[in-house]
Amino acid sequence: AQSVTQPDIHITVSEGASLELRCNYSYGATPYLFWYVQSPGQGLQLLLKYFSGDTLVQGIKGFEAEFKRSQSSFNLRKPSVHWSDAAEYFCAGPRGKDDKIIFGKGTRLHILP
Amino acid sequence: NAGVTQTPKFQVLKTGQSMTLQCAQDMNHNSMYWYRQDPGMGLRLIYYSASEGTTDKGEVPNGYNVSRLNKREFSLRLESAAPSQTSVYFCASRSFGQGGISGSPLHFGNGTRLTVT
């Protein structure tokens, strides 16, 4: 079965520093991919989505992600993090040709003041 | 704009009891999903429904049943609850475009926090 993998369970960065969260997927065809964020005790909010076309997609809150087929990656980036970005981030994509969307295990982002 | 509505928000069950989690969406989406979220495990797909009357197993279907009686509603039933089913449950929906490369992202409900003692 296809998979979505987030290699980093925890990431700590200083406020104002740049951020990159990794997401790897295994899928033969061009996938559609999403990044969601979840603040403690809250629901899931969509940060950005990739369906096709431009491989660099812009999202909310200053986030962007780049789809790289050669590396099977869809990494999330932000040039300068804010304390309010502390949350858990999830990458998601299809498990196969059907529309079963599966999630990575998440990366918890900690921000140092 | 209600989006995806889940009920109840909280539930405590004793081992062996049954219950149904309700989910309804008003966005005319064809695909609907049930996930469970546990610490360190992300969201795991329990069941999926591509359209009214069709359902399919996800990653962790054991101990659950689902029903998609119409396009709006997708319910999740625990026939005999176990402590291992203590979790936060999320319902989601989306429109599934041609070949999956279009459509919408997942829209989530606010979740149901279930505790089984």
Tab-separated table of C-alpha atoms in Angstrom:
chain	number	residue	atom	x	y	z
A	1	ALA	CA	0.000	0.000	0.000
A	2	GLN	CA	1.039	3.563	-0.548
A	3	SER	CA	2.192	5.571	2.417
A	4	VAL	CA	2.673	9.058	3.711
A	5	THR	CA	5.638	9.485	6.028
A	6	GLN	CA	6.686	12.329	8.269
A	7	PRO	CA	10.176	11.441	9.478
A	8	ASP	CA	10.353	14.004	12.284
A	9	ILE	CA	8.180	13.524	15.350
A	10	HIS	CA	9.336	16.746	17.024
A	11	ILE	CA	10.990	19.851	15.626
A	12	THR	CA	12.191	22.805	17.703
A	13	VAL	CA	13.066	26.149	16.143
A	14	SER	CA	13.631	29.624	17.482
A	15	GLU	CA	11.097	32.321	16.845
A	16	GLY	CA	12.025	34.142	13.671
A	17	ALA	CA	13.984	31.230	12.254
A	18	SER	CA	13.070	29.423	9.074
A	19	LEU	CA	11.202	26.130	9.116
A	20	GLU	CA	11.017	23.042	6.958
A	21	LEU	CA	8.845	20.056	7.839
A	22	ARG	CA	9.368	16.921	5.805
A	23	CYS	CA	6.763	14.760	4.137
A	24	ASN	CA	7.517	11.778	1.928
A	25	TYR	CA	4.951	9.811	-0.008
A	26	SER	CA	4.963	6.639	-2.035
A	27	TYR	CA	2.503	6.730	-4.877
A	28	GLY	CA	2.943	5.759	-8.493
A	29	ALA	CA	0.737	8.349	-10.132
A	30	THR	CA	0.719	12.082	-9.539
A	31	PRO	CA	-0.751	12.436	-6.115
A	32	TYR	CA	-2.795	15.115	-4.531
A	33	LEU	CA	-1.382	16.195	-1.203
A	34	PHE	CA	-2.381	18.318	1.735
A	35	TRP	CA	-0.865	19.878	4.826
A	36	TYR	CA	-3.050	20.381	7.904
A	37	VAL	CA	-2.279	22.022	11.238
A	38	GLN	CA	-3.778	21.241	14.611
A	39	SER	CA	-3.321	23.466	17.645
A	40	PRO	CA	-3.642	21.820	21.069
A	41	GLY	CA	-7.196	20.776	21.779
A	42	GLN	CA	-8.386	22.068	18.432
A	43	GLY	CA	-9.580	20.634	15.161
A	44	LEU	CA	-7.702	20.408	11.877
A	45	GLN	CA	-7.137	23.391	9.666
A	46	LEU	CA	-6.032	23.174	6.054
A	47	LEU	CA	-2.748	24.977	5.406
A	48	LEU	CA	-2.374	24.226	1.708
A	49	LYS	CA	-3.182	21.769	-1.014
A	50	TYR	CA	-1.536	20.406	-4.157
A	51	PHE	CA	-3.525	18.835	-6.949
A	52	SER	CA	-1.466	19.422	-10.079
A	53	GLY	CA	0.229	22.224	-11.995
A	54	ASP	CA	2.695	24.474	-10.211
A	55	THR	CA	4.845	22.437	-7.892
A	56	LEU	CA	5.264	25.307	-5.419
A	57	VAL	CA	2.008	26.015	-3.645
A	58	GLN	CA	1.204	28.834	-1.287
A	59	GLY	CA	-0.956	28.446	1.755
A	60	ILE	CA	-2.292	30.383	4.667
A	61	LYS	CA	-0.243	31.942	7.459
A	62	GLY	CA	2.794	32.384	5.216
A	63	PHE	CA	3.366	28.676	4.605
A	64	GLU	CA	4.374	27.135	1.301
A	65	ALA	CA	5.158	23.624	0.115
A	66	GLU	CA	6.983	22.217	-2.867
A	67	PHE	CA	6.096	18.987	-4.622
A	68	LYS	CA	9.229	17.184	-5.825
A	69	ARG	CA	8.425	14.050	-7.781
A	70	SER	CA	12.068	12.969	-8.026
A	71	GLN	CA	12.368	12.949	-4.249
A	72	SER	CA	8.791	11.837	-3.498
A	73	SER	CA	8.535	14.769	-1.150
A	74	PHE	CA	6.104	17.518	-0.282
A	75	ASN	CA	7.922	19.548	2.347
A	76	LEU	CA	6.329	22.433	4.198
A	77	ARG	CA	8.298	25.649	4.630
A	78	LYS	CA	7.996	28.998	6.306
A	79	PRO	CA	10.684	31.689	6.164
A	80	SER	CA	10.141	33.040	9.675
A	81	VAL	CA	8.138	31.266	12.365
A	82	HIS	CA	6.015	32.943	15.013
A	83	TRP	CA	5.260	31.639	18.487
A	84	SER	CA	1.683	31.045	17.341
A	85	ASP	CA	2.935	28.440	14.837
A	86	ALA	CA	3.564	25.991	17.667
A	87	ALA	CA	1.223	23.126	16.808
A	88	GLU	CA	1.140	19.683	15.241
A	89	TYR	CA	1.400	19.441	11.483
A	90	PHE	CA	0.061	16.627	9.334
A	91	CYS	CA	0.747	15.709	5.740
A	92	ALA	CA	-1.929	13.722	3.887
A	93	GLY	CA	-2.423	12.070	0.523
A	94	PRO	CA	-4.110	9.168	-1.261
A	95	ARG	CA	-3.332	5.611	-0.336
A	96	GLY	CA	-3.989	4.407	-3.854
A	97	LYS	CA	-6.151	4.915	-6.900
A	98	ASP	CA	-9.271	5.288	-4.797
A	99	ASP	CA	-9.912	8.335	-2.640
A	100	LYS	CA	-8.767	6.865	0.652
A	101	ILE	CA	-6.748	9.700	2.100
A	102	ILE	CA	-4.213	8.758	4.725
A	103	PHE	CA	-2.129	10.865	7.075
A	104	GLY	CA	1.408	10.888	8.297
A	105	LYS	CA	1.911	10.535	12.030
A	106	GLY	CA	2.478	14.233	12.424
A	107	THR	CA	5.299	16.561	13.421
A	108	ARG	CA	4.970	18.562	16.587
A	109	LEU	CA	6.555	21.995	16.239
A	110	HIS	CA	7.992	23.733	19.293
A	111	ILE	CA	9.020	27.384	19.189
A	112	LEU	CA	11.775	28.794	21.395
A	113	PRO	CA	11.376	32.433	22.403
B	1	ASN	CA	-22.335	27.453	6.677
B	2	ALA	CA	-22.402	24.401	8.917
B	3	GLY	CA	-19.896	22.323	6.913
B	4	VAL	CA	-19.360	18.983	8.688
B	5	THR	CA	-21.320	18.412	11.882
B	6	GLN	CA	-20.471	15.636	14.323
B	7	THR	CA	-22.445	14.529	17.337
B	8	PRO	CA	-21.871	14.003	20.184
B	9	LYS	CA	-18.833	16.054	21.167
B	10	PHE	CA	-18.033	13.915	24.186
B	11	GLN	CA	-19.056	10.416	25.225
B	12	VAL	CA	-18.106	8.020	27.986
B	13	LEU	CA	-18.964	4.353	27.543
B	14	LYS	CA	-18.476	1.248	29.601
B	15	THR	CA	-16.800	-1.745	28.015
B	16	GLY	CA	-19.324	-3.677	25.969
B	17	GLN	CA	-21.745	-0.821	25.417
B	18	SER	CA	-22.663	0.282	21.942
B	19	MET	CA	-23.080	3.692	20.390
B	20	THR	CA	-23.323	5.477	17.065
B	21	LEU	CA	-21.383	8.581	16.125
B	22	GLN	CA	-23.277	10.784	13.726
B	23	CYS	CA	-21.830	12.886	10.933
B	24	ALA	CA	-23.558	15.101	8.406
B	25	GLN	CA	-22.225	17.438	5.733
B	26	ASP	CA	-24.074	20.085	3.781
B	27	MET	CA	-21.508	20.707	1.030
B	28	ASN	CA	-22.839	18.096	-1.413
B	29	HIS	CA	-19.588	16.139	-1.153
B	30	ASN	CA	-19.441	12.618	-2.492
B	31	SER	CA	-16.575	11.247	-0.367
B	32	MET	CA	-16.864	10.885	3.398
B	33	TYR	CA	-14.423	9.519	5.952
B	34	TRP	CA	-14.076	8.451	9.546
B	35	TYR	CA	-10.705	8.820	11.261
B	36	ARG	CA	-9.461	8.197	14.759
B	37	GLN	CA	-6.666	10.228	16.312
B	38	ASP	CA	-4.410	8.849	18.993
B	39	PRO	CA	-1.235	10.449	20.411
B	40	GLY	CA	1.780	9.706	18.253
B	41	MET	CA	-0.283	7.879	15.644
B	42	GLY	CA	-1.639	10.748	13.571
B	43	LEU	CA	-5.055	10.247	12.033
B	44	ARG	CA	-5.862	6.738	10.962
B	45	LEU	CA	-8.601	5.998	8.470
B	46	ILE	CA	-11.317	3.737	9.850
B	47	TYR	CA	-13.800	3.676	6.974
B	48	TYR	CA	-14.400	5.511	3.747
B	49	SER	CA	-17.450	6.077	1.588
B	50	ALA	CA	-17.150	7.135	-2.031
B	51	SER	CA	-20.871	7.699	-2.492
B	52	GLU	CA	-24.279	6.960	-1.078
B	53	GLY	CA	-24.676	3.269	-0.367
B	54	THR	CA	-20.982	2.383	-0.682
B	55	THR	CA	-18.429	1.922	2.077
B	56	ASP	CA	-14.924	0.540	2.219
B	57	LYS	CA	-12.496	-0.388	4.950
B	58	GLY	CA	-9.634	1.874	5.840
B	59	GLU	CA	-6.506	1.213	7.879
B	60	VAL	CA	-8.143	0.286	11.203
B	61	PRO	CA	-11.709	-0.980	10.605
B	62	ASN	CA	-11.896	-3.737	13.227
B	63	GLY	CA	-14.560	-3.150	15.853
B	64	TYR	CA	-16.443	-0.585	13.779
B	65	ASN	CA	-19.313	-0.511	11.330
B	66	VAL	CA	-20.497	2.343	9.165
B	67	SER	CA	-23.579	3.342	7.273
B	68	ARG	CA	-23.975	5.793	4.385
B	69	LEU	CA	-27.711	5.971	3.928
B	70	ASN	CA	-27.705	9.165	1.910
B	71	LYS	CA	-25.266	11.663	0.490
B	72	ARG	CA	-25.256	13.864	3.577
B	73	GLU	CA	-24.869	11.408	6.421
B	74	PHE	CA	-22.191	8.899	7.376
B	75	SER	CA	-22.462	7.217	10.763
B	76	LEU	CA	-19.930	5.158	12.700
B	77	ARG	CA	-21.101	2.427	15.059
B	78	LEU	CA	-19.257	0.719	17.869
B	79	GLU	CA	-21.168	-2.487	18.573
B	80	SER	CA	-19.243	-3.508	21.697
B	81	ALA	CA	-16.915	-0.776	22.889
B	82	ALA	CA	-13.443	-1.652	24.148
B	83	PRO	CA	-10.911	0.495	26.040
B	84	SER	CA	-8.688	0.374	22.938
B	85	GLN	CA	-11.339	2.435	21.168
B	86	THR	CA	-10.770	5.371	23.483
B	87	SER	CA	-9.826	8.082	21.020
B	88	VAL	CA	-10.838	11.267	19.295
B	89	TYR	CA	-12.942	10.560	16.222
B	90	PHE	CA	-13.115	12.869	13.246
B	91	CYS	CA	-15.507	12.802	10.360
B	92	ALA	CA	-14.477	14.450	7.105
B	93	SER	CA	-15.812	14.962	3.618
B	94	ARG	CA	-14.597	16.160	0.258
B	95	SER	CA	-15.601	16.323	-3.373
B	96	PHE	CA	-13.691	13.804	-5.436
B	97	GLY	CA	-12.726	15.166	-8.790
B	98	GLN	CA	-11.735	13.432	-11.972
B	99	GLY	CA	-9.005	10.921	-11.186
B	100	GLY	CA	-8.728	12.483	-7.762
B	101	ILE	CA	-6.543	15.268	-9.119
B	102	SER	CA	-9.156	17.861	-8.543
B	103	GLY	CA	-11.964	18.396	-6.132
B	104	SER	CA	-11.639	19.799	-2.676
B	105	PRO	CA	-9.420	19.128	0.326
B	106	LEU	CA	-10.847	17.321	3.340
B	107	HIS	CA	-13.304	19.290	5.434
B	108	PHE	CA	-13.378	18.124	9.037
B	109	GLY	CA	-15.919	18.087	11.790
B	110	ASN	CA	-14.941	19.219	15.272
B	111	GLY	CA	-14.416	15.714	16.562
B	112	THR	CA	-15.898	13.394	19.177
B	113	ARG	CA	-13.859	12.557	22.245
B	114	LEU	CA	-14.763	9.031	23.289
B	115	THR	CA	-13.641	7.359	26.495
B	116	VAL	CA	-14.288	3.680	27.117
B	117	THR	CA	-13.827	2.524	30.708
